[in-house]
Structure formats: C-alpha cells, structure tokens
C-alpha cells in the first residue's frame, strides 16, 4: 500500500481548464478507468479517469477550480503500488464541442484523434491523454469504434430534431422537469454522452445503459428520448421533448383497449381536426388563460335586427347578432388597443396592430375553421353581414384559401345559434383574446325600481394573462356590453 498522487495528464493545448464535476469523494474505492473529474474548456469536455485502483484519501480540487497538466487532483491509497497504470487506455477522454471551429481546435491540438493507441503516455504524468471522438462523440471510443462514423450525421440530425422539439416544448409548456442530480451524476456515461443528455434535458439516472458494465451510450439516450416521445417512459424525463403530453412533463394518458368493455369503431380525425388540434394544443399550453364572463343587454339590438329583416331579405343578406358583435368588437379594440396586439418573440414587447381583422370561428362538417374578416373597423354592419355569409359558406364548402384564414387580430366564437350559457374559448394565439358568445335569454333584470324582462347575451372573453390583466378584461367586456346595449354608441 502506498499513497499515490493523481495529477491532470497532458491535455494537449488545454490550459487552465475549469473543473465542472468532481465525481469521487474521500473514502471512495476507485478502479482504473473510473472517471475522477470532468474538465470543460470552451473547446472541449474531458474526463480524467483513474489510473490505478485504491481508496481516495484526499481531494485536492473543487468544482470551479482551473487546472492544467500536472495539477494535483487527489491522493489515493493505492492497492497496486506506485506507478499507476500507464497503459494507453488511461488518460482524459476528450469530447470536442460540436462547432466546427471547436472540432478543428481539438483535432489540431492532437486531442481529436480517435484511438486509445494514438495517445500513449504524454509528459510523464500519471495519466495519458486519450481522445474520444472529434465530432459527435460518444463512448464508442471505449469499444474502439472510430469517431466521425457515417452515423454521426444522422445522429446529429436526430439530436437536432429532438433538441428543437425540446426547445419548442420549453417555450410552450415552460415545463422544465427537475433532473435527479445524484442519479444523473452517478450514471455511468462519458462526458460526450453527458453533454448529449444535457442538451436534450435527459436525466441519465433514468436511462438504461447497454454498454460494458451498464455504461450509457449515446444510442441509449436516443432510445430513451424516443420512448418518452411515445409516452412509454417515465413522464418528464425529457422536459418538453414533444408537443404531446409526455414531452411536456404532463403524465401521458394510459392506452386503453376499449373493446374489452364493449363494441367500438375507430374513425380517423378529419384533415382540419388533425391540423387544428396541434394549433389549439399549442395555444392552450402557451397562453396562460383566464376567462371573463359578462352579459350584454341585447334587447334593443334584437328589436332593431328584427326591424331590419325585410331590408336584409331585399339585400339577400342574413343579418344575425354576430355582424353587430363583430362591429362592436372592432370598436372595443380601437378603444383598448392592448387587445389588438401580439407578444413580440422576445416576450418583452407588444406589437400593437393598427389594422383590425377579426376572425370568426365557423363550425363545418370537417371541423372548426376561422376565416378572417378584414378591416372591419372601416366596414358597416351590412357589409360585415354579407362577408360573414360568404366566408361561412366558403368554409362549409371547404373552399377557404389559406389567405382567408390569416392575419386575424381577435377572434369571435359564437355558439349562440346552438345553445349554452357560457364557455371558455381557447385564445387563438398569437392573438391575445377571444370572445365567446352564447345564446341570449330573456331574464328578469332589476332596473332600480322593478324587475323587467331583458334579452341578455352571455359573453365569455378568454385572454392571455401575460398581456391583459383582469381589470382590463372586465373593462373590455363592460365596454363591449355597453356598445351592444346601445347601438348608437357604435356610430360615435
Ligand atoms: N343568441 C340567440 N340567438 C342567436 C345568437 C345568440 N347569441 N346568435 C345567433 N343566433 C340565432 C341567429 O339569429 C339565427 O336565428 P334566426 O335565423 O332566427 O335569425 C340562428 O341563431 C342561427 O344563426 P347562425 O348560426 O346561422 O348564424 P350566426 O351568424 O350566429 O353564426 C357562424 C354564424 C358561422 C359563426 C355559426 O354558424 C357557427 O358556425 N358557429 C359555431 C362556431 C363554433 O363552433 N365555435 C366554437 C369554437 S370553439 O371556441
């Protein structure tokens, strides 16, 4: 038994490299090849493995320290005696960064070559440098597989796809799931695999390793991500890796074989449903929703509308309450421009729109579509009613062009022709508010002296709480209700 010093080996051009992980503690029994610390420069990550077996006595470094070749890492009570293992297999596993410049630097330093045999002993240190892979590395170096294999491109593409899925979801759900740091640290994986896992937000503690002695390989991480995307792995292991529930950290729904309970039939979703579903889901996950309910007195409006029925027939236009609501909404948007806005991509600015295009949800046999009426602030109720008729017919016949459904500032979803008392519509992001309209009903309303029958129209305003606060929303529906209650205000 002897006390041996373990030092940072020759690590090529790298100098004053930061320690990002200390992987052992005093009293730990270590084996040759076991990783002791992880170094990270701006060009590469390196793992410094043990060169001898023994028991760690004293750790001479800490996370955040900067070390160079020859810096003392720790002391070990060695089992094999002095000298350590000077085989080519011992040394720092170097993982180059994925940027081409970094790869070039790593390769140029001599640290980018692939095989253990390439490295040999360098500088007479306790360990020799061994490179893992120059680009897209994984622990294949431990099995002697060359780096930069043809699989790397595919791996990078796949990683990119997974990473972008992760980014998408983190911006939708903001649902970062805590990684079990202890389990993650204890996992048997190379720095390259750790980095790969870190980029994807994968908790290595949840990944089963298929390598030697259970070592986790890049393929294992990819397989794990795929599992999570399919909803098979523990929820949340990949924060927000998919637009689906599992990737958002939301526990996935169990798959149920309903036929065990009775006869079933499987029918496909319509094309519109397949397209609108993800959009609704995105809006639902991205936008912190609140719904403000109110009622507008539509008694006079309905009386006026009925009085105009003859003229509407002459014009060949169907005049429903909706045309008035579109006009009233445009006036309310002009009064409160914050509702005619979208959050800028930086999340720190609002884009106020100086135009007023209003989308109207239309129920079609294929599913829900939202054609947009343009410049409604410059149009009268007749024109709006006529356009509503044209657009909803086009929608039901499946003849809307993509341009007919773009550019909306605000949406109205009217279920008044069908029924119901209130509902909570989903904001049509990137818009910041949507007005739901339910069926009007005659109700007794106290006028200060007596109850009088009034036709009350239920309004449900869902809004993006990041942009609109509750008081503002209540002012909006109050203002809108006032316009609906007294149409004369619309011309002021
Ligand atoms: N209260 C009472 N009656 C109402 C009403 C209300 N709020 N809104 C409409 N009506 C009446 C209309 O006046 C019409 O009656 P009359 O023929 O006697 O005048 C009848 O209901 C049917 O109206 P409509 O539905 O044909 O016309 P509309 O202008 O109200 O709506 C459209 C047009 C395209 C929006 C509607 O047909 C539609 O598709 N609605 C469903 C929208 C939807 O699915 N939203 C849910 C999306 S999830 O957020």
Coordinates of C-alpha atoms and ligand atoms in Angstrom, one line a residue:
X1 CA 0.0 0.0 0.0
X2 CA 1.3 3.4 -0.9
X3 CA -0.2 6.9 -1.1
X4 CA -0.1 8.0 -4.7
X5 CA -0.8 11.4 -6.2
X6 CA -3.1 11.6 -9.2
X7 CA -2.5 14.5 -11.5
X8 CA -4.0 16.0 -14.5
X9 CA -2.4 14.4 -17.5
X10 CA -1.0 16.1 -20.5
X11 CA -4.2 17.5 -22.1
X12 CA -2.7 19.0 -25.2
X13 CA -3.2 22.6 -25.9
X14 CA -5.6 23.0 -23.0
X15 CA -4.5 25.1 -20.1
X16 CA -6.3 26.4 -17.0
X17 CA -9.3 24.3 -17.7
X18 CA -12.3 24.5 -15.4
X19 CA -13.4 21.6 -13.3
X20 CA -17.2 21.2 -13.8
X21 CA -17.6 17.9 -11.9
X22 CA -15.8 16.1 -9.1
X23 CA -17.0 12.5 -9.4
X24 CA -15.5 10.9 -6.4
X25 CA -15.2 11.6 -2.6
X26 CA -12.7 10.7 0.1
X27 CA -13.2 7.1 1.1
X28 CA -14.4 6.0 -2.3
X29 CA -12.9 2.9 -3.7
X30 CA -11.8 3.6 -7.3
X31 CA -10.9 1.3 -10.2
X32 CA -8.7 2.1 -13.1
X33 CA -10.6 3.9 -15.8
X34 CA -13.1 5.3 -13.4
X35 CA -13.8 9.0 -14.0
X36 CA -12.5 11.2 -11.3
X37 CA -13.2 14.7 -12.6
X38 CA -14.7 16.4 -15.6
X39 CA -13.0 19.3 -17.2
X40 CA -14.5 21.7 -19.6
X41 CA -12.8 24.4 -21.7
X42 CA -14.5 26.5 -24.3
X43 CA -13.5 23.9 -26.8
X44 CA -13.9 20.5 -25.2
X45 CA -15.0 18.5 -22.3
X46 CA -12.6 16.0 -20.8
X47 CA -13.0 13.3 -18.2
X48 CA -9.9 12.4 -16.2
X49 CA -10.0 8.7 -15.3
X50 CA -8.2 6.9 -12.5
X51 CA -5.0 5.1 -13.5
X52 CA -4.9 2.8 -10.5
X53 CA -7.1 1.1 -8.0
X54 CA -7.3 2.2 -4.4
X55 CA -9.1 4.3 -1.9
X56 CA -9.4 8.0 -2.3
X57 CA -7.7 9.8 0.6
X58 CA -7.9 13.5 -0.1
X59 CA -9.5 15.6 -2.9
X60 CA -7.2 18.5 -3.7
X61 CA -9.5 20.3 -6.1
X62 CA -13.1 21.6 -6.2
X63 CA -15.7 22.4 -8.8
X64 CA -14.8 25.7 -10.4
X65 CA -11.1 25.3 -9.9
X66 CA -8.9 25.7 -13.0
X67 CA -6.3 23.1 -13.6
X68 CA -3.6 22.4 -16.2
X69 CA -1.5 19.4 -17.0
X70 CA 0.3 18.3 -13.8
X71 CA -2.2 19.8 -11.3
X72 CA -2.7 17.6 -8.4
X73 CA -6.3 16.2 -8.3
X74 CA -6.3 13.8 -5.4
X75 CA -4.3 11.3 -3.4
X76 CA -5.1 7.6 -3.4
X77 CA -4.0 4.8 -1.1
X78 CA -3.0 2.5 -3.9
X79 CA -3.5 -1.2 -4.0
X80 CA -1.1 -1.9 -6.8
X81 CA 1.8 0.1 -5.6
X82 CA 3.4 3.2 -7.0
X83 CA 3.4 4.0 -10.7
X84 CA -0.2 3.6 -11.6
X85 CA -1.4 2.2 -14.8
X86 CA 0.4 3.8 -17.7
X87 CA -1.4 1.9 -20.4
X88 CA -2.6 3.8 -23.4
X89 CA -6.1 3.2 -22.1
X90 CA -5.6 5.6 -19.3
X91 CA -6.0 9.3 -19.8
X92 CA -8.5 12.0 -20.3
X93 CA -11.4 11.3 -22.5
X94 CA -11.7 14.5 -24.6
X95 CA -15.0 15.5 -26.1
X96 CA -14.8 18.2 -28.7
X97 CA -17.6 20.8 -28.9
X98 CA -19.9 20.3 -31.8
X99 CA -19.0 23.6 -33.5
X100 CA -16.7 23.1 -36.5
X101 CA -14.2 25.5 -35.1
X102 CA -14.0 23.7 -31.8
X103 CA -13.6 20.4 -33.6
X104 CA -10.8 21.8 -35.6
X105 CA -9.1 23.1 -32.4
X106 CA -9.4 19.8 -30.7
X107 CA -8.1 17.9 -33.6
X108 CA -5.3 20.5 -34.1
X109 CA -4.3 20.0 -30.5
X110 CA -3.8 16.4 -31.1
X111 CA -6.6 15.7 -28.8
X112 CA -9.0 15.0 -31.6
X113 CA -7.6 11.7 -32.8
X114 CA -9.7 8.7 -32.0
X115 CA -8.0 5.7 -30.8
X116 CA -6.6 5.0 -27.4
X117 CA -3.4 3.7 -29.0
X118 CA -2.9 7.1 -30.6
X119 CA -2.4 8.8 -27.3
X120 CA 0.2 6.9 -25.4
X121 CA 1.9 8.4 -22.4
X122 CA 2.5 12.1 -22.6
X123 CA 4.6 14.3 -20.5
X124 CA 5.3 11.6 -17.9
X125 CA 2.2 12.4 -15.9
X126 CA 0.2 9.9 -14.0
X127 CA -2.2 9.6 -16.9
X128 CA -2.0 9.8 -20.7
X129 CA -4.4 11.6 -23.0
X130 CA -6.9 9.5 -24.9
X131 CA -9.3 11.2 -27.2
X132 CA -12.8 10.1 -27.6
X133 CA -14.1 11.4 -30.8
X134 CA -13.6 14.5 -32.8
X135 CA -17.1 15.2 -33.7
X136 CA -20.4 13.9 -32.4
X137 CA -18.5 11.7 -30.0
X138 CA -19.9 9.1 -27.8
X139 CA -18.4 6.4 -25.8
X140 CA -17.7 4.3 -28.8
X141 CA -14.1 5.0 -28.1
X142 CA -14.3 2.6 -25.3
X143 CA -15.1 -0.1 -27.8
X144 CA -12.7 1.1 -30.3
X145 CA -15.2 2.3 -32.9
X146 CA -13.9 5.2 -34.9
X147 CA -15.4 8.6 -34.4
X148 CA -16.9 10.6 -37.2
X149 CA -18.6 7.5 -38.4
X150 CA -21.3 7.8 -41.0
X151 CA -23.8 7.5 -38.3
X152 CA -22.8 10.9 -36.9
X153 CA -24.7 12.9 -39.4
X154 CA -27.9 11.0 -38.7
X155 CA -27.2 11.2 -35.0
X156 CA -26.7 15.0 -35.2
X157 CA -29.9 15.4 -37.3
X158 CA -31.8 13.3 -34.8
X159 CA -30.3 15.2 -31.9
X160 CA -31.2 18.4 -33.6
X161 CA -34.7 17.3 -34.1
X162 CA -35.1 16.2 -30.5
X163 CA -33.4 19.4 -29.3
X164 CA -35.7 21.5 -31.4
X165 CA -38.7 19.6 -30.1
X166 CA -37.4 20.2 -26.6
X167 CA -37.0 23.9 -27.4
X168 CA -40.4 24.1 -28.8
X169 CA -41.9 22.5 -25.8
X170 CA -40.0 24.5 -23.3
X171 CA -41.4 27.6 -25.0
X172 CA -44.8 26.1 -24.9
X173 CA -45.1 24.5 -21.6
X174 CA -42.1 26.1 -19.8
X175 CA -42.2 22.8 -18.1
X176 CA -38.7 22.1 -17.1
X177 CA -38.6 18.9 -15.0
X178 CA -36.0 18.7 -12.4
X179 CA -33.2 16.2 -13.0
X180 CA -32.3 14.0 -10.2
X181 CA -28.7 15.3 -9.9
X182 CA -27.4 12.5 -7.8
X183 CA -28.7 9.8 -10.1
X184 CA -27.6 11.8 -13.1
X185 CA -24.1 12.2 -11.7
X186 CA -23.9 8.5 -10.6
X187 CA -24.8 7.3 -14.1
X188 CA -22.1 5.5 -15.9
X189 CA -21.5 7.7 -19.0
X190 CA -18.8 9.5 -20.9
X191 CA -18.6 13.3 -21.0
X192 CA -19.9 13.3 -24.6
X193 CA -22.9 11.3 -23.6
X194 CA -23.4 13.5 -20.6
X195 CA -23.3 16.6 -22.8
X196 CA -25.7 15.0 -25.3
X197 CA -28.1 14.2 -22.4
X198 CA -27.7 17.6 -21.0
X199 CA -28.6 19.2 -24.4
X200 CA -31.8 17.2 -24.5
X201 CA -32.6 17.6 -20.9
X202 CA -32.4 13.9 -20.3
X203 CA -31.9 12.7 -16.7
X204 CA -29.3 10.0 -17.2
X205 CA -30.5 8.4 -14.0
X206 CA -33.5 7.2 -15.9
X207 CA -31.6 5.8 -18.9
X208 CA -30.5 2.1 -19.0
X209 CA -27.0 1.6 -20.3
X210 CA -26.4 -1.1 -22.9
X211 CA -22.6 -0.6 -22.9
X212 CA -20.0 -2.5 -21.0
X213 CA -20.8 -2.6 -17.2
X214 CA -24.0 -0.8 -17.9
X215 CA -22.3 2.2 -19.5
X216 CA -24.8 4.5 -21.1
X217 CA -24.2 5.1 -24.7
X218 CA -25.5 7.8 -27.0
X219 CA -27.8 5.3 -28.6
X220 CA -29.3 4.6 -25.2
X221 CA -30.1 8.3 -24.7
X222 CA -31.7 8.4 -28.1
X223 CA -33.7 5.3 -27.4
X224 CA -34.8 6.8 -24.2
X225 CA -35.9 10.0 -25.9
X226 CA -37.9 8.0 -28.4
X227 CA -39.5 6.1 -25.6
X228 CA -40.5 9.3 -23.9
X229 CA -41.9 10.8 -27.1
X230 CA -44.0 7.7 -27.5
X231 CA -45.1 8.2 -23.9
X232 CA -43.6 4.9 -22.7
X233 CA -41.0 6.2 -20.3
X234 CA -41.4 8.0 -17.0
X235 CA -43.2 11.3 -17.7
X236 CA -41.0 14.3 -17.5
X237 CA -37.7 12.6 -18.1
X238 CA -37.3 14.7 -21.2
X239 CA -38.8 18.1 -20.4
X240 CA -41.0 19.2 -23.1
X241 CA -39.4 17.0 -25.7
X242 CA -42.6 16.8 -27.7
X243 CA -45.8 18.7 -28.3
X244 CA -47.5 15.7 -26.8
X245 CA -48.4 15.3 -23.2
X246 CA -45.5 13.1 -22.3
X247 CA -42.8 15.5 -23.5
X248 CA -44.4 18.4 -21.7
X249 CA -43.9 16.8 -18.4
X250 CA -47.6 16.0 -18.3
X251 CA -48.3 12.4 -17.3
X252 CA -49.4 10.6 -20.5
X253 CA -52.8 9.1 -20.7
X254 CA -52.8 5.3 -20.4
X255 CA -53.6 3.4 -23.5
X256 CA -56.9 1.6 -23.0
X257 CA -58.3 -1.2 -25.1
X258 CA -61.9 -0.1 -25.0
X259 CA -63.1 -3.2 -26.8
X260 CA -62.8 -5.0 -23.5
X261 CA -65.8 -3.0 -22.4
X262 CA -68.0 -3.3 -25.5
X263 CA -68.1 -2.8 -29.2
X264 CA -66.0 0.0 -30.7
X265 CA -65.3 1.6 -34.1
X266 CA -62.2 3.6 -35.0
X267 CA -62.7 6.6 -37.3
X268 CA -60.0 8.9 -38.5
X269 CA -59.9 12.6 -37.5
X270 CA -60.7 14.9 -40.3
X271 CA -57.8 16.8 -42.0
X272 CA -59.0 20.0 -40.4
X273 CA -59.1 18.4 -37.0
X274 CA -55.6 17.0 -37.5
X275 CA -54.3 20.4 -38.4
X276 CA -56.3 22.5 -35.8
X277 CA -55.7 20.1 -32.9
X278 CA -51.9 20.9 -32.6
X279 CA -52.7 24.6 -33.0
X280 CA -55.3 24.5 -30.2
X281 CA -52.9 22.5 -28.1
X282 CA -50.1 24.9 -28.6
X283 CA -52.3 27.9 -27.8
X284 CA -53.6 26.1 -24.7
X285 CA -50.1 25.2 -23.5
X286 CA -48.5 28.6 -24.3
X287 CA -51.1 31.0 -23.2
X288 CA -52.0 31.5 -19.5
X289 CA -55.7 31.7 -20.0
X290 CA -58.3 33.5 -17.9
X291 CA -61.9 33.9 -19.0
X292 CA -64.0 36.9 -18.0
X293 CA -67.8 36.4 -18.1
X294 CA -70.3 39.1 -18.6
X295 CA -73.8 39.7 -20.0
X296 CA -74.9 42.4 -22.5
X297 CA -78.4 43.6 -22.7
X298 CA -79.2 42.8 -26.4
X299 CA -82.9 43.7 -26.2
X300 CA -82.7 46.8 -28.3
X301 CA -80.2 45.2 -30.7
X302 CA -82.6 42.3 -31.3
X303 CA -85.5 44.6 -31.8
X304 CA -83.5 46.6 -34.3
X305 CA -82.3 43.5 -36.1
X306 CA -85.9 42.2 -36.4
X307 CA -87.0 45.5 -37.7
X308 CA -84.3 45.2 -40.4
X309 CA -85.4 41.7 -41.5
X310 CA -87.3 43.0 -44.6
X311 CA -84.4 45.0 -45.7
X312 CA -82.0 42.2 -45.1
X313 CA -84.1 39.9 -47.3
X314 CA -84.1 42.5 -50.0
X315 CA -80.3 42.8 -49.8
X316 CA -80.0 39.0 -49.8
X317 CA -78.1 39.1 -46.5
X318 CA -78.7 37.1 -43.3
X319 CA -78.5 39.6 -40.5
X320 CA -77.7 37.7 -37.3
X321 CA -76.4 39.2 -34.0
X322 CA -72.9 38.2 -35.0
X323 CA -72.5 41.0 -37.5
X324 CA -73.3 43.6 -34.8
X325 CA -70.9 41.8 -32.4
X326 CA -68.0 42.0 -35.0
X327 CA -68.7 45.7 -35.4
X328 CA -68.9 46.2 -31.6
X329 CA -65.7 44.2 -31.0
X330 CA -63.8 46.4 -33.6
X331 CA -64.9 49.5 -31.7
X332 CA -63.8 47.9 -28.4
X333 CA -60.4 47.0 -29.9
X334 CA -60.0 50.6 -31.0
X335 CA -60.8 51.8 -27.5
X336 CA -58.4 49.3 -25.9
X337 CA -55.5 48.7 -28.3
X338 CA -53.8 46.2 -26.0
X339 CA -56.4 43.7 -27.1
X340 CA -55.4 44.2 -30.7
X341 CA -51.8 43.1 -30.1
X342 CA -49.4 40.2 -30.0
X343 CA -46.5 39.5 -27.8
X344 CA -43.2 40.0 -29.6
X345 CA -40.9 37.0 -29.9
X346 CA -38.6 38.4 -27.2
X347 CA -41.5 38.2 -24.8
X348 CA -40.7 41.7 -23.6
X349 CA -42.6 43.9 -26.1
X350 CA -46.1 44.1 -27.5
X351 CA -46.8 44.5 -31.2
X352 CA -49.8 46.8 -31.5
X353 CA -51.7 46.4 -34.7
X354 CA -53.1 49.5 -36.5
X355 CA -55.4 47.4 -38.6
X356 CA -58.5 45.4 -37.4
X357 CA -59.1 42.0 -38.9
X358 CA -61.5 39.8 -36.9
X359 CA -61.6 36.0 -37.2
X360 CA -64.9 34.2 -36.8
X361 CA -65.0 30.5 -35.8
X362 CA -67.1 28.5 -38.2
X363 CA -68.3 25.0 -37.5
X364 CA -68.0 22.9 -40.6
X365 CA -68.6 19.2 -41.3
X366 CA -64.8 18.8 -41.4
X367 CA -64.1 20.7 -38.2
X368 CA -63.5 24.2 -36.9
X369 CA -62.1 26.8 -39.2
X370 CA -61.5 30.6 -38.6
X371 CA -61.9 32.8 -41.6
X372 CA -60.9 36.4 -41.1
X373 CA -62.9 39.5 -42.0
X374 CA -60.6 42.3 -43.0
X375 CA -60.7 45.9 -41.9
X376 CA -63.9 45.6 -40.1
X377 CA -63.4 48.9 -38.4
X378 CA -63.9 50.5 -41.9
X379 CA -67.0 48.5 -42.7
X380 CA -70.7 48.8 -41.9
X381 CA -72.8 46.1 -40.4
X382 CA -74.4 45.2 -43.8
X383 CA -71.1 44.7 -45.4
X384 CA -69.9 42.6 -42.4
X385 CA -73.0 40.5 -42.5
X386 CA -72.6 39.9 -46.2
X387 CA -69.0 38.9 -45.8
X388 CA -69.9 36.7 -42.9
X389 CA -72.4 34.9 -45.1
X390 CA -69.8 34.5 -47.9
X391 CA -67.0 33.3 -45.7
X392 CA -69.1 30.9 -43.7
X393 CA -70.5 29.3 -46.9
X394 CA -67.0 29.0 -48.3
X395 CA -65.9 27.5 -45.0
X396 CA -68.6 24.9 -45.0
X397 CA -67.9 24.0 -48.7
X398 CA -64.3 23.6 -47.9
X399 CA -63.4 26.4 -50.3
X400 CA -61.4 28.7 -48.0
X401 CA -58.0 29.7 -49.2
X402 CA -55.2 29.8 -46.7
X403 CA -55.1 33.6 -47.0
X404 CA -58.8 33.7 -45.9
X405 CA -57.7 32.4 -42.5
X406 CA -54.6 34.6 -41.9
X407 CA -53.9 37.9 -40.3
X408 CA -56.6 37.9 -37.6
X409 CA -56.2 40.3 -34.6
X410 CA -59.0 39.0 -32.5
X411 CA -61.5 36.1 -32.8
X412 CA -65.2 35.7 -32.1
X413 CA -66.6 32.3 -31.5
X414 CA -70.4 32.3 -31.5
X415 CA -72.3 29.3 -30.2
X416 CA -75.4 31.5 -29.9
X417 CA -77.2 29.8 -32.7
X418 CA -76.7 26.4 -31.0
X419 CA -77.2 27.0 -27.2
X420 CA -75.4 27.1 -23.9
X421 CA -74.9 29.7 -21.3
X422 CA -71.1 30.3 -21.2
X423 CA -67.9 28.6 -22.3
X424 CA -64.2 29.1 -22.1
X425 CA -62.8 29.6 -25.7
X426 CA -59.1 29.0 -26.3
X427 CA -57.2 32.1 -27.3
X428 CA -56.2 31.9 -31.0
X429 CA -52.5 32.6 -30.4
X430 CA -50.6 34.7 -31.3
X431 CA -53.8 36.8 -30.7
X432 CA -54.3 37.8 -27.1
X433 CA -58.0 37.5 -26.7
X434 CA -61.1 35.7 -28.0
X435 CA -64.7 36.4 -27.4
X436 CA -67.1 33.6 -26.9
X437 CA -70.8 34.3 -27.4
X438 CA -73.6 32.1 -26.1
X439 CA -77.3 32.0 -26.6
X440 CA -79.2 35.1 -25.4
X441 CA -82.0 34.5 -23.0
X442 CA -84.8 36.7 -21.6
X443 CA -84.2 37.3 -17.9
X444 CA -85.6 39.4 -15.2
X445 CA -83.3 42.4 -14.7
X446 CA -83.7 44.9 -11.8
X447 CA -83.8 48.4 -13.2
X448 CA -83.7 50.1 -9.8
X449 CA -87.4 50.0 -9.3
X450 CA -88.7 46.7 -10.7
X451 CA -87.7 43.6 -12.5
X452 CA -88.1 44.0 -16.2
X453 CA -87.7 41.3 -18.9
X454 CA -84.5 41.9 -20.9
X455 CA -82.8 39.8 -23.5
X456 CA -79.3 39.1 -22.1
X457 CA -76.5 38.0 -24.2
X458 CA -73.7 35.9 -22.5
X459 CA -70.1 37.0 -23.3
X460 CA -67.1 34.9 -22.4
X461 CA -63.8 36.7 -23.0
X462 CA -60.7 34.5 -22.7
X463 CA -57.4 36.4 -22.7
X464 CA -53.7 36.0 -22.4
X465 CA -52.9 37.0 -18.8
X466 CA -49.3 37.9 -19.8
X467 CA -50.7 40.8 -21.8
X468 CA -54.0 41.6 -20.2
X469 CA -54.8 41.8 -16.6
X470 CA -58.2 41.0 -15.0
X471 CA -59.2 44.6 -14.6
X472 CA -58.5 45.4 -18.2
X473 CA -60.6 42.4 -19.3
X474 CA -63.5 43.4 -17.1
X475 CA -63.3 46.9 -18.6
X476 CA -63.3 45.4 -22.1
X477 CA -66.4 43.3 -21.6
X478 CA -68.1 46.2 -19.8
X479 CA -67.4 48.5 -22.7
X480 CA -68.4 45.9 -25.2
X481 CA -71.7 45.2 -23.3
X482 CA -72.4 48.9 -23.3
X483 CA -71.9 49.1 -27.1
X484 CA -74.2 46.1 -27.6
X485 CA -76.7 47.6 -25.2
X486 CA -76.8 50.9 -27.0
X487 CA -76.0 50.6 -30.7
X488 CA -76.0 54.4 -31.1
X489 CA -72.6 54.3 -29.4
X490 CA -71.2 52.4 -32.4
X491 CA -71.5 55.4 -34.7
X492 CA -69.9 57.8 -32.2
Ligands
LIG1 N1 -78.4 34.2 -29.1 C1 -79.6 33.8 -29.7 N2 -79.7 33.5 -31.0 C2 -78.7 33.6 -31.8 C3 -77.4 34.0 -31.3 C4 -77.3 34.3 -29.9 N3 -76.2 34.7 -29.4 N4 -76.6 34.0 -32.3 C5 -77.2 33.6 -33.4 N5 -78.5 33.4 -33.0 C6 -79.5 32.9 -33.9 C7 -79.5 33.7 -35.2 O1 -80.1 34.9 -35.2 C8 -80.2 32.7 -36.1 O2 -81.6 32.8 -35.9 P1 -82.5 33.5 -37.0 O3 -82.3 32.7 -38.2 O4 -83.9 33.3 -36.4 O5 -82.1 34.9 -37.1 C9 -79.7 31.3 -35.6 O6 -79.3 31.6 -34.2 C10 -78.6 30.7 -36.3 O7 -77.6 31.6 -36.5 P2 -76.3 31.1 -37.4 O8 -75.5 30.2 -36.6 O9 -76.8 30.6 -38.7 O10 -75.5 32.4 -37.7 P3 -74.5 33.2 -36.8 O11 -74.2 34.5 -37.6 O12 -75.0 33.4 -35.4 O13 -73.2 32.3 -36.8 C11 -71.4 31.0 -37.6 C12 -72.5 32.0 -38.0 C13 -70.7 30.7 -38.9 C14 -70.5 31.6 -36.7 C15 -72.1 29.8 -37.0 O14 -72.9 29.2 -37.9 C16 -71.1 28.8 -36.4 O15 -70.5 28.0 -37.2 N6 -71.0 28.8 -35.1 C17 -70.2 27.8 -34.4 C18 -68.9 28.4 -34.1 C19 -68.1 27.4 -33.2 O16 -68.1 26.2 -33.5 N7 -67.5 27.9 -32.2 C20 -66.9 27.1 -31.2 C21 -65.4 27.1 -31.4 S1 -64.6 26.6 -30.0 O17 -64.1 28.0 -29.4

